[in-house]
Amino acid sequence: MHLFSCAITNLRAGSKHTIIMIKAIILEDELSGRENLQLFLKQYCKEVDVVAELSSIKEAQRFFDDERNRIDVAFLDINLSDGLVFKLLDNLEDIDFEIIFVTAYEEHAIRACQYSSIGYIMKPIDAVALQEAVSRIRPGNNNQINDRLSVMRQAYYNPNSFTKIAVSGLDGIHFVALTDIVRFEADNNYTYIFLNNGDKITVSKTIKVYENHLANANFYRVHKSHVINLNYMKRFVKGEGGYLVMEDDMRIEVSRRRRPAFLEKIKVLEGGML
């Protein structure tokens, strides 16, 4: 399959405006869910043209088996009546459209989407979240969706043993091993990710996202501006202005408020030897 989109030319007040239409499908096993999403798209995302509403993996497979069916994005429920949607995705030879998962609250599913930089919207649908997800669709671009799905599957099926995340940096998508991340540093609504090879990636997400979803992977927030990989600590300098020295010799302040909990964390890691 190849991505394509059509352009509609509108004349408004004598000026020419081109709207790039996004061809989409909805895969959801509940009729009310399909109708609700379609209603929201018509009202808030007029550039989205839903070409098919599907209720099962079997129906979706028939849709994709027809080479005439080409889309830009698929809105997919994860849990369907005939299995997980990954059963369908695994059968597609080359996925060249964007994916937005539509899911009820499942913590590990949401985390998996965030690790892989794959879009998702929660049920019940929020109009702003839907518009934000649609705004990230870039028809015709190399979206690395197959690699991102690989990260997503690993995080979904093995939430406590994933090894890599997909990071949407300002210069593109990076696939980063967790063991290569030294630390995160906050800068308002942006976060800098520092790697052990000296590289730095800038992402338009707050540091809170990484604090919440990497806590089980040996990352810890020691300051309002810093989340560190505990494996890269070199030493902790005690005192009134206590700070950490990382393997890259960067000094990281440990805030006074967070210090007691941090020291307890260190005691656990050191087997009570600290």
Short mmCIF file of C-alpha atoms in Angstrom, two decimals:
data_model
loop_
_atom_site.label_atom_id
_atom_site.label_comp_id
_atom_site.label_asym_id
_atom_site.label_seq_id
_atom_site.Cartn_x
_atom_site.Cartn_y
_atom_site.Cartn_z
CA MET A 1 0.00 0.00 0.00
CA HIS A 2 1.09 3.56 -0.65
CA LEU A 3 0.00 6.63 1.21
CA PHE A 4 -1.94 9.19 -0.67
CA SER A 5 -4.23 12.06 0.02
CA CYS A 6 -6.52 14.23 -2.01
CA ALA A 7 -6.74 18.01 -2.01
CA ILE A 8 -9.89 20.05 -1.91
CA THR A 9 -9.74 23.63 -3.12
CA ASN A 10 -12.14 26.06 -1.48
CA LEU A 11 -12.73 29.65 -2.48
CA ARG A 12 -13.33 31.95 0.44
CA ALA A 13 -13.53 35.70 0.15
CA GLY A 14 -11.80 35.49 -3.20
CA SER A 15 -8.74 33.66 -1.84
CA LYS A 16 -7.66 30.10 -2.53
CA HIS A 17 -7.33 27.62 0.35
CA THR A 18 -6.16 24.04 0.00
CA ILE A 19 -7.32 21.51 2.55
CA ILE A 20 -5.39 18.24 2.55
CA MET A 21 -7.90 15.50 3.24
CA ILE A 22 -6.85 12.56 5.41
CA LYS A 23 -8.35 9.20 4.44
CA ALA A 24 -9.17 7.10 7.50
CA ILE A 25 -10.81 3.93 8.76
CA ILE A 26 -12.34 3.20 12.14
CA LEU A 27 -11.95 -0.29 13.62
CA GLU A 28 -14.16 -0.66 16.69
CA ASP A 29 -16.39 -3.59 17.66
CA GLU A 30 -19.06 -1.47 19.38
CA LEU A 31 -21.48 0.38 17.11
CA SER A 32 -21.88 3.23 19.59
CA GLY A 33 -18.10 3.64 19.69
CA ARG A 34 -17.85 3.88 15.90
CA GLU A 35 -20.73 6.32 15.67
CA ASN A 36 -19.36 8.50 18.47
CA LEU A 37 -15.88 8.74 16.94
CA GLN A 38 -17.33 9.46 13.51
CA LEU A 39 -19.45 12.24 15.04
CA PHE A 40 -16.43 13.81 16.76
CA LEU A 41 -14.37 13.65 13.57
CA LYS A 42 -17.08 15.32 11.51
CA GLN A 43 -17.45 18.07 14.08
CA TYR A 44 -13.86 18.73 15.11
CA CYS A 45 -11.60 17.23 12.41
CA LYS A 46 -13.25 18.08 9.11
CA GLU A 47 -10.10 17.18 7.19
CA VAL A 48 -10.59 13.50 8.09
CA ASP A 49 -12.58 11.47 5.56
CA VAL A 50 -13.68 8.14 7.05
CA VAL A 51 -13.82 5.70 4.14
CA ALA A 52 -14.76 2.59 6.16
CA GLU A 53 -16.13 1.66 9.57
CA LEU A 54 -15.13 -1.87 10.56
CA SER A 55 -16.19 -4.01 13.51
CA SER A 56 -13.73 -6.93 13.60
CA ILE A 57 -10.27 -8.09 12.69
CA LYS A 58 -11.81 -10.29 10.00
CA GLU A 59 -13.53 -7.33 8.34
CA ALA A 60 -10.39 -5.22 8.57
CA GLN A 61 -8.30 -7.97 6.99
CA ARG A 62 -10.67 -8.09 4.01
CA PHE A 63 -10.38 -4.32 3.70
CA PHE A 64 -6.59 -4.39 3.58
CA ASP A 65 -6.51 -7.39 1.25
CA ASP A 66 -8.04 -5.15 -1.43
CA GLU A 67 -5.11 -3.17 -2.84
CA ARG A 68 -7.45 -0.43 -3.98
CA ASN A 69 -8.06 0.53 -0.35
CA ARG A 70 -5.47 3.08 0.65
CA ILE A 71 -5.56 5.19 3.78
CA ASP A 72 -3.56 7.74 5.74
CA VAL A 73 -4.61 6.76 9.27
CA ALA A 74 -6.40 3.97 11.12
CA PHE A 75 -8.29 4.60 14.35
CA LEU A 76 -8.02 1.26 16.14
CA ASP A 77 -9.55 -0.16 19.27
CA ILE A 78 -7.04 -2.47 20.94
CA ASN A 79 -9.40 -5.08 22.37
CA LEU A 80 -11.82 -6.40 19.75
CA SER A 81 -14.40 -9.18 19.92
CA ASP A 82 -12.18 -11.50 17.86
CA GLY A 83 -8.86 -10.69 19.53
CA LEU A 84 -6.25 -8.00 20.07
CA VAL A 85 -5.72 -5.65 17.13
CA PHE A 86 -2.06 -6.74 16.96
CA LYS A 87 -3.35 -9.93 15.35
CA LEU A 88 -4.37 -7.79 12.37
CA LEU A 89 -1.26 -5.62 12.35
CA ASP A 90 1.00 -8.69 12.40
CA ASN A 91 -0.67 -9.92 9.20
CA LEU A 92 -0.04 -6.72 7.24
CA GLU A 93 3.16 -6.92 5.23
CA ASP A 94 4.00 -3.23 5.21
CA ILE A 95 2.13 -0.65 7.25
CA ASP A 96 2.50 2.74 5.60
CA PHE A 97 -0.29 4.61 7.34
CA GLU A 98 -0.42 6.30 10.72
CA ILE A 99 -2.13 4.63 13.69
CA ILE A 100 -4.14 6.20 16.49
CA PHE A 101 -5.33 3.81 19.19
CA VAL A 102 -8.73 4.48 20.74
CA THR A 103 -8.81 2.84 24.14
CA ALA A 104 -10.52 2.77 27.47
CA TYR A 105 -8.20 3.41 30.38
CA GLU A 106 -5.53 0.69 30.41
CA GLU A 107 -2.39 1.90 32.10
CA HIS A 108 -0.03 -0.47 30.33
CA ALA A 109 -1.64 0.28 26.94
CA ILE A 110 -1.21 4.02 27.46
CA ARG A 111 2.38 3.55 28.58
CA ALA A 112 3.07 1.39 25.53
CA CYS A 113 1.74 4.13 23.25
CA GLN A 114 3.89 6.74 24.94
CA TYR A 115 7.02 4.57 24.79
CA SER A 116 6.51 4.10 21.05
CA SER A 117 5.35 7.63 20.15
CA ILE A 118 2.14 6.18 18.72
CA GLY A 119 -0.94 8.36 19.04
CA TYR A 120 -3.83 7.42 21.28
CA ILE A 121 -7.09 8.91 22.49
CA MET A 122 -9.03 7.88 25.57
CA LYS A 123 -12.64 6.85 25.89
CA PRO A 124 -14.78 8.83 26.45
CA ILE A 125 -13.32 10.90 23.62
CA ASP A 126 -12.08 14.40 24.35
CA ALA A 127 -12.30 16.80 21.39
CA VAL A 128 -9.00 18.56 22.16
CA ALA A 129 -7.10 15.25 22.52
CA LEU A 130 -8.58 14.06 19.23
CA GLN A 131 -7.57 17.24 17.41
CA GLU A 132 -4.05 17.01 18.82
CA ALA A 133 -3.69 13.40 17.69
CA VAL A 134 -4.95 14.20 14.20
CA SER A 135 -2.69 17.26 13.92
CA ARG A 136 0.37 15.00 14.16
CA ILE A 137 -0.58 13.01 11.04
CA ARG A 138 1.74 13.79 8.14
CA PRO A 139 0.42 12.08 4.98
CA GLY A 140 3.20 10.89 2.71
CA ASN A 141 5.97 11.16 5.31
CA ASN A 142 8.16 8.28 6.43
CA ASN A 143 6.61 7.75 9.85
CA GLN A 144 8.68 4.68 10.85
CA ILE A 145 5.44 3.09 11.98
CA ASN A 146 6.69 -0.51 11.75
CA ASP A 147 9.60 0.24 14.08
CA ARG A 148 7.32 2.15 16.44
CA LEU A 149 4.84 -0.73 16.49
CA SER A 150 7.68 -3.09 17.40
CA VAL A 151 8.46 -0.94 20.44
CA MET A 152 4.76 -0.70 21.26
CA ARG A 153 4.23 -4.48 21.16
CA GLN A 154 7.19 -5.09 23.44
CA ALA A 155 5.99 -2.53 25.98
CA TYR A 156 2.39 -3.80 25.79
CA TYR A 157 3.16 -7.49 26.21
CA ASN A 158 6.14 -7.05 28.55
CA PRO A 159 5.49 -3.84 30.50
CA ASN A 160 8.22 -4.58 33.04
CA SER A 161 10.93 -5.78 30.69
CA PHE A 162 10.93 -3.43 27.70
CA THR A 163 14.35 -2.21 26.60
CA LYS A 164 13.74 0.62 24.12
CA ILE A 165 11.57 3.69 23.62
CA ALA A 166 10.69 5.72 20.54
CA VAL A 167 11.31 9.41 21.12
CA SER A 168 9.75 12.06 18.88
CA GLY A 169 12.50 14.64 18.85
CA LEU A 170 12.31 17.97 17.07
CA ASP A 171 14.44 16.48 14.27
CA GLY A 172 12.56 13.18 13.87
CA ILE A 173 11.90 9.91 15.67
CA HIS A 174 14.75 8.31 17.61
CA PHE A 175 14.78 4.73 18.90
CA VAL A 176 16.72 4.77 22.13
CA ALA A 177 17.77 1.93 24.42
CA LEU A 178 16.89 2.73 28.02
CA THR A 179 20.37 1.64 29.07
CA ASP A 180 21.81 4.45 26.90
CA ILE A 181 19.87 7.24 28.64
CA VAL A 182 21.86 9.01 31.34
CA ARG A 183 19.29 11.60 32.38
CA PHE A 184 16.37 13.87 31.48
CA GLU A 185 16.43 17.63 32.03
CA ALA A 186 13.33 19.84 32.01
CA ASP A 187 13.04 23.13 30.16
CA ASN A 188 9.43 24.31 30.60
CA ASN A 189 7.34 22.18 28.18
CA TYR A 190 10.44 20.66 26.57
CA THR A 191 12.73 17.93 27.85
CA TYR A 192 16.35 17.25 26.98
CA ILE A 193 17.41 13.59 26.89
CA PHE A 194 21.13 13.06 27.45
CA LEU A 195 22.67 9.83 26.13
CA ASN A 196 25.84 8.04 27.18
CA ASN A 197 27.51 8.80 23.83
CA GLY A 198 27.20 12.55 24.45
CA ASP A 199 24.17 13.11 22.20
CA LYS A 200 21.23 15.23 23.32
CA ILE A 201 17.65 14.87 22.04
CA THR A 202 15.07 17.62 22.48
CA VAL A 203 11.44 16.52 22.80
CA SER A 204 8.26 18.56 23.18
CA LYS A 205 7.02 16.66 26.24
CA THR A 206 7.24 17.57 29.89
CA ILE A 207 9.63 15.71 32.16
CA LYS A 208 6.61 14.48 34.16
CA VAL A 209 5.83 12.01 31.35
CA TYR A 210 9.19 10.30 31.77
CA GLU A 211 9.06 10.42 35.56
CA ASN A 212 5.73 8.60 35.61
CA HIS A 213 6.42 5.97 33.00
CA LEU A 214 10.06 5.08 33.63
CA ALA A 215 9.96 4.76 37.40
CA ASN A 216 9.93 0.97 37.15
CA ALA A 217 12.92 1.04 34.81
CA ASN A 218 15.38 2.40 37.40
CA PHE A 219 14.83 6.09 36.66
CA TYR A 220 14.24 8.54 39.50
CA ARG A 221 13.30 12.21 39.79
CA VAL A 222 15.74 13.92 42.14
CA HIS A 223 14.79 17.51 41.34
CA LYS A 224 11.96 19.36 39.60
CA SER A 225 14.25 19.65 36.57
CA HIS A 226 16.03 16.28 36.63
CA VAL A 227 15.18 12.61 36.19
CA ILE A 228 18.24 10.39 36.30
CA ASN A 229 19.11 6.84 35.34
CA LEU A 230 20.25 5.42 38.67
CA ASN A 231 22.72 3.19 36.85
CA TYR A 232 24.76 6.26 35.84
CA MET A 233 25.29 7.70 39.32
CA LYS A 234 28.96 7.98 40.24
CA ARG A 235 28.68 9.45 43.74
CA PHE A 236 26.43 11.44 46.01
CA VAL A 237 27.97 14.39 47.83
CA LYS A 238 26.17 14.95 51.13
CA GLY A 239 25.76 18.25 52.92
CA GLU A 240 23.47 21.26 52.86
CA GLY A 241 23.75 21.54 49.08
CA GLY A 242 23.78 17.82 48.38
CA TYR A 243 24.27 16.83 44.76
CA LEU A 244 24.92 13.86 42.53
CA VAL A 245 27.87 13.38 40.23
CA MET A 246 26.92 11.39 37.16
CA GLU A 247 29.16 9.22 35.00
CA ASP A 248 29.46 12.11 32.53
CA ASP A 249 30.71 14.27 35.47
CA MET A 250 27.54 16.38 35.37
CA ARG A 251 26.52 17.66 38.80
CA ILE A 252 22.81 17.20 39.50
CA GLU A 253 21.23 18.91 42.49
CA VAL A 254 19.08 16.74 44.73
CA SER A 255 16.31 18.95 46.05
CA ARG A 256 15.87 19.17 49.81
CA ARG A 257 12.27 17.99 49.56
CA ARG A 258 13.17 14.89 47.55
CA ARG A 259 16.36 14.00 49.42
CA PRO A 260 14.91 11.74 52.19
CA ALA A 261 13.02 9.57 49.69
CA PHE A 262 16.05 9.51 47.38
CA LEU A 263 18.33 8.32 50.18
CA GLU A 264 15.84 5.57 51.03
CA LYS A 265 15.90 4.54 47.37
CA ILE A 266 19.70 4.40 47.46
CA LYS A 267 19.61 2.25 50.61
CA VAL A 268 17.42 -0.24 48.80
CA LEU A 269 19.73 -0.28 45.78
CA GLU A 270 22.81 -0.69 47.96
CA GLY A 271 21.26 -3.44 50.06
CA GLY A 272 21.22 -1.21 53.12
CA MET A 273 24.97 -0.52 52.94
CA LEU A 274 24.66 3.27 52.59
#
